[in-house]
Amino acid sequence: SSWVGQDCCNWEGIGCSNQTSNVVKLDLGSSNLCDFEGGSQYTPDQPNCLSGKLDPSLQNLKYLSYLNLSNINFQGLSFPYFLGSLKKLTFLDLSFTMFSGVVSPSLGNLTNLSYLNLIPSQFSENTLSVSKIYWLTNLSSLQYLNLQNIDLSKAETHWLQVVNMLPSLSELYLSSCGLHHLPQTLPFVNLTSLSVLDLSNNGFNSSSIPPWLFNLTALINLRINLCDLKGPIPNIARASLCNLKNLDMSFNFFIGGPITEFIQALSGCGNHRLEQLNLGSNQLSGVLPHSLGYFTHLRELHLTNNSFSGPIPSSTQHLSRLEILDLSYNLMNGTIPEFIGQLTELSTLDLFSNSWEGTVTETHFLNLKKLTWFSLSSTRKSLVLNVTHDWTPPFSLQNVLIKDCQLGP
């Protein structure tokens, strides 16, 4: 509605240089321009409110450095080749735009790019693919690269070689890209600035974790879940991943006994920054180590669906920030400790399908005011849940699942 009059620098979504009045910014993402019913905040799963064609006259904006067309419906049109002529671009966001076909290698001409986001729309019936990605090596200033859900299967043999040529890269998202080859060696690791790496949901043909992956010491977030990885979790140098906050290795085929060395290596940092640890749905076994208690910033601990045994370690009582504790579907035994009731931030407590024994009382729930999800069962069928008939819980549950316990009256 603001696009009236001759002075386009006053139009919403348009930015001009203060010195030259040249258009330098087009910020036309639907999330910024669309008004949604009830004033609700925009999310990518909402339908696009802007649609049409991308006219080649856009390339006449020679001074354009920022281009955001995210969430605009370009109706399955072929990926535009002419974007490669906008050589001053530093920011390019074409996420959720419903382009189809092959990503144009002309993007390799955009040597000033620091941000590139090409996630295709989930509403589109058309696919977006990359034939070869050698053109990426020209983008030496690239800091953010998101190719999630783009078919990279034709870049199978060289994707890592190319990515490793981007020394400024800080965030890399290659989830669900149809990759099946995870090289076990790298002649040199150039990704010294990489803080986010998402390789989730790629079937890496039962490869093991390559040693170079844990040599990326700047990593803050690492996702290698749903990757068909196998073998033991490799040994890592103590205090080598001190920046790590989120680690997701779930839904693989990792095997092996105690994870003590792995946890001790992760906990060997004085800053203890780890906030999320997910080792769920693997084939891990052994007793949970005492060193878990060193992760005093931990908010989520997912160890679901493994073969862990033994009791809940007493050091867990030090995890005062824990919001999710999921130990379900393991072989854990012993009594459930009363200190669980002192983990005041817990919203999810999942203790289903283990070999618990003893009695759970009101003390186990004493200060769990934020609890919304609770599940409990014991394969021994001897676990007793004993609370008084007039007990008023400190929480308001949304989900409760209790099975094979002694309840009553």
PDB file of N, CA and C in Angstrom, residues 210-255:
ATOM      1  N   PRO A 210      33.502 -39.475  11.060  1.00  0.00           N
ATOM      2  CA  PRO A 210      34.889 -39.194  10.675  1.00  0.00           C
ATOM      3  C   PRO A 210      35.600 -38.377  11.759  1.00  0.00           C
ATOM      4  N   PRO A 211      36.866 -38.653  11.996  1.00  0.00           N
ATOM      5  CA  PRO A 211      37.602 -37.957  13.065  1.00  0.00           C
ATOM      6  C   PRO A 211      37.628 -36.441  12.897  1.00  0.00           C
ATOM      7  N   TRP A 212      37.643 -35.956  11.651  1.00  0.00           N
ATOM      8  CA  TRP A 212      37.745 -34.506  11.448  1.00  0.00           C
ATOM      9  C   TRP A 212      36.535 -33.761  11.994  1.00  0.00           C
ATOM     10  N   LEU A 213      35.401 -34.474  12.139  1.00  0.00           N
ATOM     11  CA  LEU A 213      34.177 -33.805  12.563  1.00  0.00           C
ATOM     12  C   LEU A 213      34.320 -33.229  13.972  1.00  0.00           C
ATOM     13  N   PHE A 214      35.005 -33.965  14.840  1.00  0.00           N
ATOM     14  CA  PHE A 214      35.190 -33.495  16.210  1.00  0.00           C
ATOM     15  C   PHE A 214      36.441 -32.636  16.365  1.00  0.00           C
ATOM     16  N   ASN A 215      37.073 -32.309  15.252  1.00  0.00           N
ATOM     17  CA  ASN A 215      38.188 -31.359  15.289  1.00  0.00           C
ATOM     18  C   ASN A 215      37.747 -29.937  14.947  1.00  0.00           C
ATOM     19  N   LEU A 216      36.439 -29.768  14.738  1.00  0.00           N
ATOM     20  CA  LEU A 216      35.898 -28.441  14.448  1.00  0.00           C
ATOM     21  C   LEU A 216      35.630 -27.750  15.780  1.00  0.00           C
ATOM     22  N   THR A 217      36.649 -27.177  16.348  1.00  0.00           N
ATOM     23  CA  THR A 217      36.607 -26.740  17.745  1.00  0.00           C
ATOM     24  C   THR A 217      35.744 -25.510  17.975  1.00  0.00           C
ATOM     25  N   ALA A 218      35.319 -24.818  16.916  1.00  0.00           N
ATOM     26  CA  ALA A 218      34.460 -23.641  17.094  1.00  0.00           C
ATOM     27  C   ALA A 218      32.978 -24.012  17.137  1.00  0.00           C
ATOM     28  N   LEU A 219      32.652 -25.307  16.964  1.00  0.00           N
ATOM     29  CA  LEU A 219      31.259 -25.730  16.883  1.00  0.00           C
ATOM     30  C   LEU A 219      30.469 -25.376  18.136  1.00  0.00           C
ATOM     31  N   ILE A 220      29.296 -24.790  17.908  1.00  0.00           N
ATOM     32  CA  ILE A 220      28.332 -24.526  18.973  1.00  0.00           C
ATOM     33  C   ILE A 220      27.151 -25.490  18.851  1.00  0.00           C
ATOM     34  N   ASN A 221      26.693 -25.702  17.604  1.00  0.00           N
ATOM     35  CA  ASN A 221      25.574 -26.610  17.339  1.00  0.00           C
ATOM     36  C   ASN A 221      25.998 -27.657  16.317  1.00  0.00           C
ATOM     37  N   LEU A 222      25.814 -28.928  16.658  1.00  0.00           N
ATOM     38  CA  LEU A 222      26.140 -30.027  15.743  1.00  0.00           C
ATOM     39  C   LEU A 222      24.967 -30.986  15.695  1.00  0.00           C
ATOM     40  N   ARG A 223      24.416 -31.184  14.488  1.00  0.00           N
ATOM     41  CA  ARG A 223      23.307 -32.115  14.298  1.00  0.00           C
ATOM     42  C   ARG A 223      23.719 -33.165  13.269  1.00  0.00           C
ATOM     43  N   ILE A 224      23.857 -34.397  13.729  1.00  0.00           N
ATOM     44  CA  ILE A 224      24.129 -35.520  12.831  1.00  0.00           C
ATOM     45  C   ILE A 224      23.131 -36.636  13.127  1.00  0.00           C
ATOM     46  N   ASN A 225      21.897 -36.252  13.455  1.00  0.00           N
ATOM     47  CA  ASN A 225      20.843 -37.226  13.723  1.00  0.00           C
ATOM     48  C   ASN A 225      20.235 -37.721  12.418  1.00  0.00           C
ATOM     49  N   LEU A 226      19.666 -38.927  12.467  1.00  0.00           N
ATOM     50  CA  LEU A 226      19.011 -39.531  11.301  1.00  0.00           C
ATOM     51  C   LEU A 226      19.955 -39.626  10.106  1.00  0.00           C
ATOM     52  N   CYS A 227      21.184 -40.058  10.369  1.00  0.00           N
ATOM     53  CA  CYS A 227      22.205 -40.079   9.308  1.00  0.00           C
ATOM     54  C   CYS A 227      22.704 -41.477   8.970  1.00  0.00           C
ATOM     55  N   ASP A 228      22.100 -42.523   9.558  1.00  0.00           N
ATOM     56  CA  ASP A 228      22.515 -43.884   9.237  1.00  0.00           C
ATOM     57  C   ASP A 228      23.993 -44.105   9.563  1.00  0.00           C
ATOM     58  N   LEU A 229      24.460 -43.469  10.630  1.00  0.00           N
ATOM     59  CA  LEU A 229      25.850 -43.646  11.068  1.00  0.00           C
ATOM     60  C   LEU A 229      25.938 -44.848  11.993  1.00  0.00           C
ATOM     61  N   LYS A 230      27.069 -45.514  11.999  1.00  0.00           N
ATOM     62  CA  LYS A 230      27.209 -46.731  12.795  1.00  0.00           C
ATOM     63  C   LYS A 230      28.556 -46.731  13.511  1.00  0.00           C
ATOM     64  N   GLY A 231      28.777 -47.812  14.255  1.00  0.00           N
ATOM     65  CA  GLY A 231      30.044 -47.984  14.937  1.00  0.00           C
ATOM     66  C   GLY A 231      30.075 -47.317  16.293  1.00  0.00           C
ATOM     67  N   PRO A 232      31.187 -47.417  16.988  1.00  0.00           N
ATOM     68  CA  PRO A 232      31.299 -46.766  18.293  1.00  0.00           C
ATOM     69  C   PRO A 232      31.446 -45.257  18.149  1.00  0.00           C
ATOM     70  N   ILE A 233      31.054 -44.559  19.186  1.00  0.00           N
ATOM     71  CA  ILE A 233      31.316 -43.120  19.224  1.00  0.00           C
ATOM     72  C   ILE A 233      32.819 -42.931  19.400  1.00  0.00           C
ATOM     73  N   PRO A 234      33.471 -42.188  18.539  1.00  0.00           N
ATOM     74  CA  PRO A 234      34.939 -42.114  18.581  1.00  0.00           C
ATOM     75  C   PRO A 234      35.443 -41.376  19.815  1.00  0.00           C
ATOM     76  N   ASN A 235      36.668 -41.687  20.174  1.00  0.00           N
ATOM     77  CA  ASN A 235      37.302 -40.951  21.256  1.00  0.00           C
ATOM     78  C   ASN A 235      37.602 -39.535  20.793  1.00  0.00           C
ATOM     79  N   ILE A 236      37.367 -38.589  21.666  1.00  0.00           N
ATOM     80  CA  ILE A 236      37.686 -37.199  21.348  1.00  0.00           C
ATOM     81  C   ILE A 236      38.594 -36.657  22.434  1.00  0.00           C
ATOM     82  N   ALA A 237      39.402 -35.689  22.040  1.00  0.00           N
ATOM     83  CA  ALA A 237      40.339 -35.105  22.997  1.00  0.00           C
ATOM     84  C   ALA A 237      39.570 -34.350  24.081  1.00  0.00           C
ATOM     85  N   ARG A 238      39.990 -34.514  25.303  1.00  0.00           N
ATOM     86  CA  ARG A 238      39.338 -33.840  26.421  1.00  0.00           C
ATOM     87  C   ARG A 238      39.400 -32.317  26.220  1.00  0.00           C
ATOM     88  N   ALA A 239      38.295 -31.677  26.465  1.00  0.00           N
ATOM     89  CA  ALA A 239      38.189 -30.215  26.369  1.00  0.00           C
ATOM     90  C   ALA A 239      38.454 -29.695  24.955  1.00  0.00           C
ATOM     91  N   SER A 240      38.103 -30.516  23.943  1.00  0.00           N
ATOM     92  CA  SER A 240      38.324 -30.080  22.554  1.00  0.00           C
ATOM     93  C   SER A 240      37.098 -29.400  21.953  1.00  0.00           C
ATOM     94  N   LEU A 241      35.942 -29.574  22.587  1.00  0.00           N
ATOM     95  CA  LEU A 241      34.704 -28.991  22.058  1.00  0.00           C
ATOM     96  C   LEU A 241      34.063 -28.086  23.108  1.00  0.00           C
ATOM     97  N   CYS A 242      34.825 -27.143  23.580  1.00  0.00           N
ATOM     98  CA  CYS A 242      34.386 -26.325  24.714  1.00  0.00           C
ATOM     99  C   CYS A 242      33.348 -25.279  24.330  1.00  0.00           C
ATOM    100  N   ASN A 243      33.110 -25.078  23.044  1.00  0.00           N
ATOM    101  CA  ASN A 243      32.083 -24.124  22.617  1.00  0.00           C
ATOM    102  C   ASN A 243      30.734 -24.786  22.380  1.00  0.00           C
ATOM    103  N   LEU A 244      30.701 -26.118  22.451  1.00  0.00           N
ATOM    104  CA  LEU A 244      29.505 -26.864  22.068  1.00  0.00           C
ATOM    105  C   LEU A 244      28.355 -26.620  23.052  1.00  0.00           C
ATOM    106  N   LYS A 245      27.196 -26.222  22.499  1.00  0.00           N
ATOM    107  CA  LYS A 245      25.985 -26.037  23.292  1.00  0.00           C
ATOM    108  C   LYS A 245      24.935 -27.100  22.982  1.00  0.00           C
ATOM    109  N   ASN A 246      24.844 -27.499  21.710  1.00  0.00           N
ATOM    110  CA  ASN A 246      23.795 -28.436  21.295  1.00  0.00           C
ATOM    111  C   ASN A 246      24.405 -29.556  20.465  1.00  0.00           C
ATOM    112  N   LEU A 247      24.197 -30.784  20.892  1.00  0.00           N
ATOM    113  CA  LEU A 247      24.719 -31.952  20.184  1.00  0.00           C
ATOM    114  C   LEU A 247      23.601 -32.966  20.016  1.00  0.00           C
ATOM    115  N   ASP A 248      23.247 -33.253  18.767  1.00  0.00           N
ATOM    116  CA  ASP A 248      22.190 -34.215  18.461  1.00  0.00           C
ATOM    117  C   ASP A 248      22.761 -35.325  17.591  1.00  0.00           C
ATOM    118  N   MET A 249      22.877 -36.517  18.168  1.00  0.00           N
ATOM    119  CA  MET A 249      23.397 -37.688  17.458  1.00  0.00           C
ATOM    120  C   MET A 249      22.362 -38.808  17.461  1.00  0.00           C
ATOM    121  N   SER A 250      21.095 -38.465  17.610  1.00  0.00           N
ATOM    122  CA  SER A 250      20.031 -39.452  17.772  1.00  0.00           C
ATOM    123  C   SER A 250      19.680 -40.153  16.460  1.00  0.00           C
ATOM    124  N   PHE A 251      18.991 -41.294  16.588  1.00  0.00           N
ATOM    125  CA  PHE A 251      18.493 -42.069  15.446  1.00  0.00           C
ATOM    126  C   PHE A 251      19.611 -42.437  14.482  1.00  0.00           C
ATOM    127  N   ASN A 252      20.642 -43.065  15.040  1.00  0.00           N
ATOM    128  CA  ASN A 252      21.702 -43.663  14.252  1.00  0.00           C
ATOM    129  C   ASN A 252      21.874 -45.105  14.723  1.00  0.00           C
ATOM    130  N   PHE A 253      23.019 -45.682  14.454  1.00  0.00           N
ATOM    131  CA  PHE A 253      23.276 -47.064  14.859  1.00  0.00           C
ATOM    132  C   PHE A 253      24.563 -47.157  15.668  1.00  0.00           C
ATOM    133  N   PHE A 254      24.801 -46.152  16.495  1.00  0.00           N
ATOM    134  CA  PHE A 254      25.990 -46.180  17.332  1.00  0.00           C
ATOM    135  C   PHE A 254      25.884 -47.312  18.344  1.00  0.00           C
ATOM    136  N   ILE A 255      26.965 -48.030  18.483  1.00  0.00           N
ATOM    137  CA  ILE A 255      26.988 -49.164  19.404  1.00  0.00           C
ATOM    138  C   ILE A 255      28.099 -48.930  20.423  1.00  0.00           C
TER     139      ILE A 255
END
